[in-house]
XYZ file of C-alpha atoms in Angstrom:
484
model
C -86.330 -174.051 -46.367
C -86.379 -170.535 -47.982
C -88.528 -171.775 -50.987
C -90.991 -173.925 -49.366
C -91.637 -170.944 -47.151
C -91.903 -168.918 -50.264
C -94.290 -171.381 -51.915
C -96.403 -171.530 -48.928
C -96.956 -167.858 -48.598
C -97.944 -167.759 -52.046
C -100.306 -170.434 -51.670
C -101.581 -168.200 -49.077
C -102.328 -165.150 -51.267
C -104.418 -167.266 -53.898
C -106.155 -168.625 -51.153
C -107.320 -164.987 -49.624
C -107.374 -163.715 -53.017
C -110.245 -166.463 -54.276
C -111.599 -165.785 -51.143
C -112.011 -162.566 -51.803
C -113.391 -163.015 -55.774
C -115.777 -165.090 -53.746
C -116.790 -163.020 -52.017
C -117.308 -160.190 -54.382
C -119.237 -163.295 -56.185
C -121.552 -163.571 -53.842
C -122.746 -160.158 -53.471
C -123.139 -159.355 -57.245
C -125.130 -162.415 -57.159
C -126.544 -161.205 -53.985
C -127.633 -157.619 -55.511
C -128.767 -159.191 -58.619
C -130.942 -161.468 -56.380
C -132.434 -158.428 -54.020
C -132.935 -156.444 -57.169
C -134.772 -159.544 -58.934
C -137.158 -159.925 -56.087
C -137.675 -156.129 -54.467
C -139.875 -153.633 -55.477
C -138.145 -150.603 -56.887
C -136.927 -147.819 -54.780
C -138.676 -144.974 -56.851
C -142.140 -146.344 -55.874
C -144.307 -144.053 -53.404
C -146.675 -145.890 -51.095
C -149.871 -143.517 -50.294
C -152.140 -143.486 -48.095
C -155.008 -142.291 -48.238
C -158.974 -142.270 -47.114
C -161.868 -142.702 -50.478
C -165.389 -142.807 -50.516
C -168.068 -144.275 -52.745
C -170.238 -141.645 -54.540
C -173.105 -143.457 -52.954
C -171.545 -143.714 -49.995
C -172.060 -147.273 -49.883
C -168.274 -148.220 -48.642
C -165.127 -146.707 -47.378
C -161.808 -147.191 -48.472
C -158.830 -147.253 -46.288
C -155.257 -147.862 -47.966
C -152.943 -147.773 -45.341
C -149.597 -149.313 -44.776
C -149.872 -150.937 -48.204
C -153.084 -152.792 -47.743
C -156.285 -151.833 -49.125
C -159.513 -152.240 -46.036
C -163.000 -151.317 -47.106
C -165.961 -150.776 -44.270
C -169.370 -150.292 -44.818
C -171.912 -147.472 -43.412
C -171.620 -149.233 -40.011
C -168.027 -149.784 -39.931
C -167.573 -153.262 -40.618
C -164.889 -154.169 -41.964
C -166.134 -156.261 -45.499
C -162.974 -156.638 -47.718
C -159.018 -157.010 -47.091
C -156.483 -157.311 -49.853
C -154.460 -160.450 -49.579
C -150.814 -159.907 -47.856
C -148.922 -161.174 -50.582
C -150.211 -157.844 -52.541
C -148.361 -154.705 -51.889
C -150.617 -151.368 -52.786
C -149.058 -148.616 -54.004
C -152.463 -146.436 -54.628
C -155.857 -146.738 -55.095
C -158.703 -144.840 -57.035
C -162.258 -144.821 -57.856
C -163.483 -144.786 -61.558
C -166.577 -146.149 -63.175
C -164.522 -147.970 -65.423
C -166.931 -150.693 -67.418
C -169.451 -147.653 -67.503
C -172.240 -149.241 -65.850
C -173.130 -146.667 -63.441
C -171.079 -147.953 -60.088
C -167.375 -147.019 -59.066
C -165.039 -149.824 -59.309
C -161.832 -149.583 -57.191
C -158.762 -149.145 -59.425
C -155.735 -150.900 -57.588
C -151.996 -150.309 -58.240
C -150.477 -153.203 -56.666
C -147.353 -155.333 -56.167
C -146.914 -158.774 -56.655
C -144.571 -161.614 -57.373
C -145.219 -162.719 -60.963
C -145.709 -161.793 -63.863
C -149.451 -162.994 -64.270
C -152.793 -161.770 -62.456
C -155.101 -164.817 -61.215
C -154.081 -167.127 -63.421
C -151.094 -167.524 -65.506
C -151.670 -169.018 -69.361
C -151.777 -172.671 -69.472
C -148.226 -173.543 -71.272
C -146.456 -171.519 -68.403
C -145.623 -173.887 -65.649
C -144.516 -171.592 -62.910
C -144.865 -168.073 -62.493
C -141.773 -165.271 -61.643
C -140.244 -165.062 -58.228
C -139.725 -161.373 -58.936
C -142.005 -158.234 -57.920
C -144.140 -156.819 -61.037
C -146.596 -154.160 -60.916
C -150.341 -154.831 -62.077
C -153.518 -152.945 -61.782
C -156.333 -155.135 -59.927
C -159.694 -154.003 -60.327
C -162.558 -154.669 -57.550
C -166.493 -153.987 -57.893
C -169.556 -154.433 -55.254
C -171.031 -158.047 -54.838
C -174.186 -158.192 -56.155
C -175.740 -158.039 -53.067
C -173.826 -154.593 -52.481
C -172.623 -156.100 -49.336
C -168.859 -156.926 -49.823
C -166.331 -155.980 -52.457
C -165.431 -159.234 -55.062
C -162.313 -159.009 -57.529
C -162.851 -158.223 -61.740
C -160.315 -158.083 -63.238
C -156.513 -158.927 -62.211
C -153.908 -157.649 -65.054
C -150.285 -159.328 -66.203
C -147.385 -156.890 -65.468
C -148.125 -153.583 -66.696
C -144.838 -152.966 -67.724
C -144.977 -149.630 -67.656
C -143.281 -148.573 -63.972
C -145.934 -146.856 -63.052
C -145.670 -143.624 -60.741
C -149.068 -142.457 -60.206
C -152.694 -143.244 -61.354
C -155.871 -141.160 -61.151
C -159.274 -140.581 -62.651
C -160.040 -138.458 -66.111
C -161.212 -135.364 -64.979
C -163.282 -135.449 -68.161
C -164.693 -139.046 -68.052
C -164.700 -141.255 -64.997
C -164.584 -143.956 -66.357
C -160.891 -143.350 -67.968
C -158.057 -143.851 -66.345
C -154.894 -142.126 -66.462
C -151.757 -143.220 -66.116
C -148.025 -141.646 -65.376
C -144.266 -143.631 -65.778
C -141.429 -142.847 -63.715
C -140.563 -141.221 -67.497
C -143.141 -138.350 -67.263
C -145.234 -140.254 -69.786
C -149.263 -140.158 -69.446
C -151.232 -142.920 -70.832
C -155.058 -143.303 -70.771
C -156.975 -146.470 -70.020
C -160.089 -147.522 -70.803
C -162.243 -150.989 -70.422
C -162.857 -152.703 -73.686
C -164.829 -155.705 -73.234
C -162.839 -157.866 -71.038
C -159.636 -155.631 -69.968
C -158.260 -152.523 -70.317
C -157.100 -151.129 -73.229
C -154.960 -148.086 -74.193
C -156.289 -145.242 -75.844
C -155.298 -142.366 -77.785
C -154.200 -139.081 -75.786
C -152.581 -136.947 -78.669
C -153.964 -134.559 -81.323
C -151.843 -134.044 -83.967
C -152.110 -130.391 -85.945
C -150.927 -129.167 -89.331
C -150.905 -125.414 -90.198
C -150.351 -123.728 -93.646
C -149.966 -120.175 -94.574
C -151.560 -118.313 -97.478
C -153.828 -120.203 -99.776
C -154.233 -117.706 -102.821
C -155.965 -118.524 -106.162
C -154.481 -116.379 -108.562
C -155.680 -115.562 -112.235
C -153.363 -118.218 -113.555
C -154.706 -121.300 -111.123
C -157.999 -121.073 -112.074
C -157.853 -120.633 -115.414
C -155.235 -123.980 -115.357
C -158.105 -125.517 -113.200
C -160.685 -125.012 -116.196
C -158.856 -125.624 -118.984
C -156.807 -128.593 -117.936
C -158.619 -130.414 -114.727
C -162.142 -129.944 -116.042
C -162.664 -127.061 -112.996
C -161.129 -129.197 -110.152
C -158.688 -127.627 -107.839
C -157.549 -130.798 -106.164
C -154.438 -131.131 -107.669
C -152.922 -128.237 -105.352
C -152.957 -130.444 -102.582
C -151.616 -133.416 -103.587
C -148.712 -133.482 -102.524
C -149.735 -132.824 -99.120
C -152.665 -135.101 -99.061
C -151.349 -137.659 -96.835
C -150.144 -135.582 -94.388
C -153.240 -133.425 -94.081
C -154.990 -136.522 -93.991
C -152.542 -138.290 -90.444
C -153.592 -135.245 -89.041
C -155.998 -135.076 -86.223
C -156.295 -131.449 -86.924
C -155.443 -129.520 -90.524
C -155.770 -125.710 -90.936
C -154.884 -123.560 -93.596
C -155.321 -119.357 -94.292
C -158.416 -118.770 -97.022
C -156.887 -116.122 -98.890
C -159.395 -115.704 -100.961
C -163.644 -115.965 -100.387
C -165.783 -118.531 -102.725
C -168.134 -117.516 -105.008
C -170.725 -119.692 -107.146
C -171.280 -117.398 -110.228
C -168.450 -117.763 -112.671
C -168.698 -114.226 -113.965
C -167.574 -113.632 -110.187
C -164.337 -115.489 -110.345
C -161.714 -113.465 -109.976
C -157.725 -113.168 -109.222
C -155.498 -110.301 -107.795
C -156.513 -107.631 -106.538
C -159.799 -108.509 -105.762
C -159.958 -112.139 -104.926
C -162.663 -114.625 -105.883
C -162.492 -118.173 -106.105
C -165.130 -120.968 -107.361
C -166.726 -123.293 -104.907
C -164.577 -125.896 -106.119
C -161.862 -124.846 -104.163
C -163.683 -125.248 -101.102
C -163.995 -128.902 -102.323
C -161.055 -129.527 -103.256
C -159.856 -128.209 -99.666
C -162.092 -130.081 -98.205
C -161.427 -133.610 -100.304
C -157.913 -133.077 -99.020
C -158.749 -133.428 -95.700
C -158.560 -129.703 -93.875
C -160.922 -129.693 -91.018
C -160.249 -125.759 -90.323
C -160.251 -123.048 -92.356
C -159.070 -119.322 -91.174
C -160.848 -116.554 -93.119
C -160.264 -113.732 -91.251
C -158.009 -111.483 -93.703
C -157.104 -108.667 -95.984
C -159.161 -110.138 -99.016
C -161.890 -111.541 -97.155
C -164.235 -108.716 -98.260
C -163.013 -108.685 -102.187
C -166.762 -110.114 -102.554
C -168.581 -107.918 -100.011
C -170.882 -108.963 -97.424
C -172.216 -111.933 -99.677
C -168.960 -113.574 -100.282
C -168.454 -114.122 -96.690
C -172.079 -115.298 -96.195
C -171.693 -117.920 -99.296
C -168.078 -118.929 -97.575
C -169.144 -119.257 -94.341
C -172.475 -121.034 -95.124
C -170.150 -123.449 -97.690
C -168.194 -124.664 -95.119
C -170.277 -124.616 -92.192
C -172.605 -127.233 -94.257
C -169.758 -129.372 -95.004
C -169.111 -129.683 -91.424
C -165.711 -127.482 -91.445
C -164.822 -125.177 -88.869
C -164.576 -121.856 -90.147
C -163.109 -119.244 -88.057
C -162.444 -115.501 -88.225
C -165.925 -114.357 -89.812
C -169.628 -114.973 -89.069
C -172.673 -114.770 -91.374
C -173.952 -110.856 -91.861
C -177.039 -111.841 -89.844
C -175.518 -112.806 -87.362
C -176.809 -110.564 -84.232
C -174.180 -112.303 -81.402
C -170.855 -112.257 -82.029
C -169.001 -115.871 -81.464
C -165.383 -114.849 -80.992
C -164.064 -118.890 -80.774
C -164.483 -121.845 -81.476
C -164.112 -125.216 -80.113
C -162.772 -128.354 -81.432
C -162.750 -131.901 -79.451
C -160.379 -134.321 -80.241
C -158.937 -137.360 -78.301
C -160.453 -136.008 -75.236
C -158.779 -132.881 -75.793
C -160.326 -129.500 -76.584
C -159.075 -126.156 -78.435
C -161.040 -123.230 -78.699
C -160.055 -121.542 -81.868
C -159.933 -117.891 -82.803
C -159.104 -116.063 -86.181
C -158.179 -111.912 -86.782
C -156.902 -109.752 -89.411
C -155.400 -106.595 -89.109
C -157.816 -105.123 -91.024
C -159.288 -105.395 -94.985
C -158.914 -103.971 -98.352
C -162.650 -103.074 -99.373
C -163.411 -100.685 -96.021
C -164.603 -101.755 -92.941
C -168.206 -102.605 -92.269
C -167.485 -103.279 -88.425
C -169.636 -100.805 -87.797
C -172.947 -102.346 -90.316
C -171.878 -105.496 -89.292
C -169.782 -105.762 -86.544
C -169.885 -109.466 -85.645
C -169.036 -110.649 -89.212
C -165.348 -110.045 -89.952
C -162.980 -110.244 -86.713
C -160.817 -107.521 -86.852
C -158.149 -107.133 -84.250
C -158.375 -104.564 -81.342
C -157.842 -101.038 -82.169
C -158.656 -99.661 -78.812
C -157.510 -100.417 -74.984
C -160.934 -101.346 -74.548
C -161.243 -103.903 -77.372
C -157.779 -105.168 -76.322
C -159.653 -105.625 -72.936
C -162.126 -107.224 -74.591
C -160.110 -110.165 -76.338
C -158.053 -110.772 -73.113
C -161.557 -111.645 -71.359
C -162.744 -113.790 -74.036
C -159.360 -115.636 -74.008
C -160.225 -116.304 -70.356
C -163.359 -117.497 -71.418
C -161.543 -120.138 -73.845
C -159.760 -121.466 -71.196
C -162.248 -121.949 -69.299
C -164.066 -124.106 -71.571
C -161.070 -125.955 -72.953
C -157.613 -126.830 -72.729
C -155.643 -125.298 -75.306
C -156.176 -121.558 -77.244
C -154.917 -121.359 -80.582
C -154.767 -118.090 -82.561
C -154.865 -117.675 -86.244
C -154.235 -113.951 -87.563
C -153.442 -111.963 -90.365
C -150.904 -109.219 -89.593
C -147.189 -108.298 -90.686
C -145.609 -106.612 -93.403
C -145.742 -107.990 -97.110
C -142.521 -109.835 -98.404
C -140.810 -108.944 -95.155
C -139.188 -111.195 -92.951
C -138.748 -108.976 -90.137
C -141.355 -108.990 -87.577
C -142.773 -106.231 -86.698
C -143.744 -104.194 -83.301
C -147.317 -104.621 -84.214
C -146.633 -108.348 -84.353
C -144.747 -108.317 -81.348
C -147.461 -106.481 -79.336
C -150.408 -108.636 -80.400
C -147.734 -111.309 -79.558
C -147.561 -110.213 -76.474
C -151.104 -109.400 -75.919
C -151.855 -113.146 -76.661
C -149.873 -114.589 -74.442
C -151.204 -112.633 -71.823
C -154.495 -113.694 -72.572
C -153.129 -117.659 -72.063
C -153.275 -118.131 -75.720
C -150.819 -121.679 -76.292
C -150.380 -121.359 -79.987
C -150.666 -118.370 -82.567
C -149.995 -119.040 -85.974
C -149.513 -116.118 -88.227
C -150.138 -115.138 -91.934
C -149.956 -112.552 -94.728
C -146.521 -112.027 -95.161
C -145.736 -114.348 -98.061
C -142.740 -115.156 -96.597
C -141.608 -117.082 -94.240
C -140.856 -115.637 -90.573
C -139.498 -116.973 -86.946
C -140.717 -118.934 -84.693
C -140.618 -117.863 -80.878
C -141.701 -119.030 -77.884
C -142.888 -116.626 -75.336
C -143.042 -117.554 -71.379
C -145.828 -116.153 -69.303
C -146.606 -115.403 -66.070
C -148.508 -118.435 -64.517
C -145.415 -120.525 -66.196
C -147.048 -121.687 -69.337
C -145.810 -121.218 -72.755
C -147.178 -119.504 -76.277
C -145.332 -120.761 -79.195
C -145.631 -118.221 -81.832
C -145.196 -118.657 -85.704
C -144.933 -115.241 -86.986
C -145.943 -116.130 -90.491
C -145.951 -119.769 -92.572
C -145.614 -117.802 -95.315
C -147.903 -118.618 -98.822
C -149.189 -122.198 -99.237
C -150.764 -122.643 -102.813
C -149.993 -119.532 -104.281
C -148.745 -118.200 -108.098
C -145.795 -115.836 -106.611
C -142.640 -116.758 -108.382
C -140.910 -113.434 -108.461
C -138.918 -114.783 -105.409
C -137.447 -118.152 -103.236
C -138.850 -116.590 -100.229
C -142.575 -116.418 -102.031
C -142.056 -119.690 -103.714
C -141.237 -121.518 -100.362
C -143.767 -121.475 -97.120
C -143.617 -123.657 -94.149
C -145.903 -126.354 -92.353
C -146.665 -125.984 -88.897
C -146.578 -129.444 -87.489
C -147.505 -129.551 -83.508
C -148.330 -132.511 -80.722
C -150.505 -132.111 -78.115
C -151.041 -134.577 -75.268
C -153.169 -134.856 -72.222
C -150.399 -135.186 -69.341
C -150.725 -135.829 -65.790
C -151.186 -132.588 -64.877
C -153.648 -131.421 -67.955
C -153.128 -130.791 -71.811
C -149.829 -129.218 -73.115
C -147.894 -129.010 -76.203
C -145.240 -131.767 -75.974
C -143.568 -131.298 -79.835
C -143.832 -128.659 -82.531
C -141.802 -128.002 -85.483
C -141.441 -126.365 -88.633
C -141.345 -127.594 -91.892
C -140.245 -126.072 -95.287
C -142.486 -126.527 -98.092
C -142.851 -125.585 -101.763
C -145.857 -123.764 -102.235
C -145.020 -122.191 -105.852
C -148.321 -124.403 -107.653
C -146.168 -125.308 -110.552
């Protein structure tokens, strides 16, 4: 009798114990089910009230469903109940003129309207799309346009390009902004980056140019070779002018009193540098015409030159401003000061010196507000530091300073030789200035020491975010820049 008991009480135990696994079963499978076929918990359901720009209809998004009256208050269009709206927007999108409505919805299935023709059934499972809705023809109603597949990009938010309505922009639960824009028949992603390169000191001594004429038949494109490509992937590529261009060979000159041929202005140019910083110590080796010839050389070729103006020039233009992937940077270039006198006074738009009084410091912290104004990222070129020292000094660290004050995002620094620290400074509204003291030379003949034979690359990402354009990667990169 005791063992049967025994047996039977056991029996009993597997029993509730598979019971239990079953249990436990169930609701994995149960979770796993609900998760499958439920929208996710991070999503945030607006609502919110939109008008047409021609006031034509009203949009009401309200308890996940989009309504749309007209000027009497008709009601004229409903989305369907099996779509869940998360948020809606206005955008021109297809550029013809009219706002479409832009509609971040939820539905089961992978696939908009229609699914492709070898897929017999669609998912059971919520995806998110973005539906797109225009005016009937008749401007009376609102018809669909376009329904997309899953996104697949959990979106959090959508809104308009403040710079082009008919862009859309796009945020993931990751922080990541995409833009949008309509390409034919759908939309279609499109770039939102800029991608800069920096170099320090490009300096033709004696002993380049006269390798130049003897051996490369007077071209100067062998310096950048081995940084063609990369110059090239960049969006933006800027580099310190050491020295001014001349085009009379009897003018050609090395240290101390820099002048290089035209050709190197090609051969910068062939390898792909879009900006070139002449505001520095040597800049006025060649007087007043050197800078005219420089300026006037690459302002033909379509380069933006920075940090000096033509002689003539009766207004001075302390930036400028470069466009790219729908993001703008006004540029500016300095020097401390240069080594053949000061003409500020005879010309005082054509070289741009750094402030030497509160008043000019006043000055460059209201054209910085300016820049901002008209674009979305400042970026500061300028010649300053001690020679062959890595130290900073408190010169550096006051115009530092200064700049970042002013809103400035990025200052990149030569005339050192050498290579100096990078710091970022944080200022008062919250932003950020990243600050490369000094890249140190680029193409230069100084082999007396590693630190004058090595420079560094500035490499830096900007993106248009959410909530504007920002630096989102920078780094720096050793280089060799001894020529040989």
């Amino acid at each position: 009798m005791i063992k049967i008991q025994k047996v039977s009480i056991f029996n009993k135990n597997i029993r509730w114990l598979l019971l239990f696994l079953g249990i436990v079963v169930a609701i994995c499978i149960g979770k796993i089910f609900i998760k499958n076929n439920s929208i996710p918990g991070w999503v945030k359901w607006n609502d919110k009230e939109i008008t047409f720009q021609n006031n034509a209809f009203t949009i009401k998004l309200f308890e996940k469903k989009i309504i749309v009256f007209d000027t009497q208050k008709n009601e004229v269009f409903k989305t369907e109940n099996k779509l869940k709206v998360q948020d809606v927007i206005l955008s021109d999108i297809d550029r013809d003129g009219k706002e479409e409505i832009i509609a971040l919805v939820w539905k089961k299935g992978k696939f908009g309207k229609h699914r492709p023709f070898w897929i017999e059934k669609d998912e059971e499972k919520y995806s998110q799309h973005l539906f797109i809705y225009r005016e009937s023809n008749d401007e009376k109603t609102i018809v669909p346009m376009w329904f997309a597949s899953d996104t697949g990009l959990r979106i959090k938010r959508i809104k308009p390009f403040e710079k082009n309505n008919s862009i859309i922009m796009v945020e993931d639960i990751d922080d990541e902004t995409t833009l949008w824009a309509w390409d034919s028949w759908g939309l279609k992603k499109i770039d939102n980056t800029v991608e800069i390169v920096a170099f320090g000191d490009n300096i033709i001594h004696e002993a380049i140019y006269r390798y130049a004429a003897n051996e490369k038949n007077g071209s100067f494109d062998f310096l950048y070779e081995p940084f063609k490509e990369e110059i090239k992937n960049a969006d933006i590529a800027a580099v310190n002018c050491e020295t001014v261009l001349v085009d009379n060979k009897n003018s050609v000159s090395g240290y101390p009193i820099f002048g290089s041929p035209v050709e190197v202005g090609e051969a910068l140019i062939n390898a792909g540098f879009n900006v070139i910083s002449c505001a520095n110590n040597h800049v006025l080796d060649k007087g007043k015409n050197g800078i005219d010839l420089t300026k006037t050389f690459f302002d033909n070729h379509g380069i933006t030159c920075i940090g000096i103006q033509n002689s003539n020039d009766t207004e001075y233009r302390p930036y400028e401003i470069m466009r790219k992937n729908g993001i703008s940077i006004s540029m500016f270039s300095f020097t401390y000061g240069t080594n053949q006198g000061d003409t500020s006074k005879k010309y005082p738009n054509m070289i741009h010196y750094l402030p030497r009084t509160e008043n000019e410091e006043e000055k460059l912290l209201q054209d910085l507000r300016e820049a901002k104004k008209e674009s979305d990222i400042i970026m500061i070129f300028v010649h300053w530091g001690d020679e062959y020292k890595e130290e900073i000094t408190d010169y550096q660290k006051h115009f530092a300073d200064l700049f970042a004050k002013g809103g400035a995002d990025i200052v990149i620094g030569s005339h050192p030789h050498v290579v100096q620290k990078v710091e970022t400074l944080e200022r008062e509204n919250g932003g950020k200035t990243i600050v490369y003291y000094s890249l140190g030379n680029f193409r230069a003949n100084q082999g007396q020491s590693d630190s004058t034979k090595k420079g560094a690359e500035a490499k830096i990402t900007l993106s248009y975010t959410f909530d504007g354009a920002r630096i989102t990667d920078n780094e720096l990169i050793e280089i060799n820049s001894y020529w040989k």
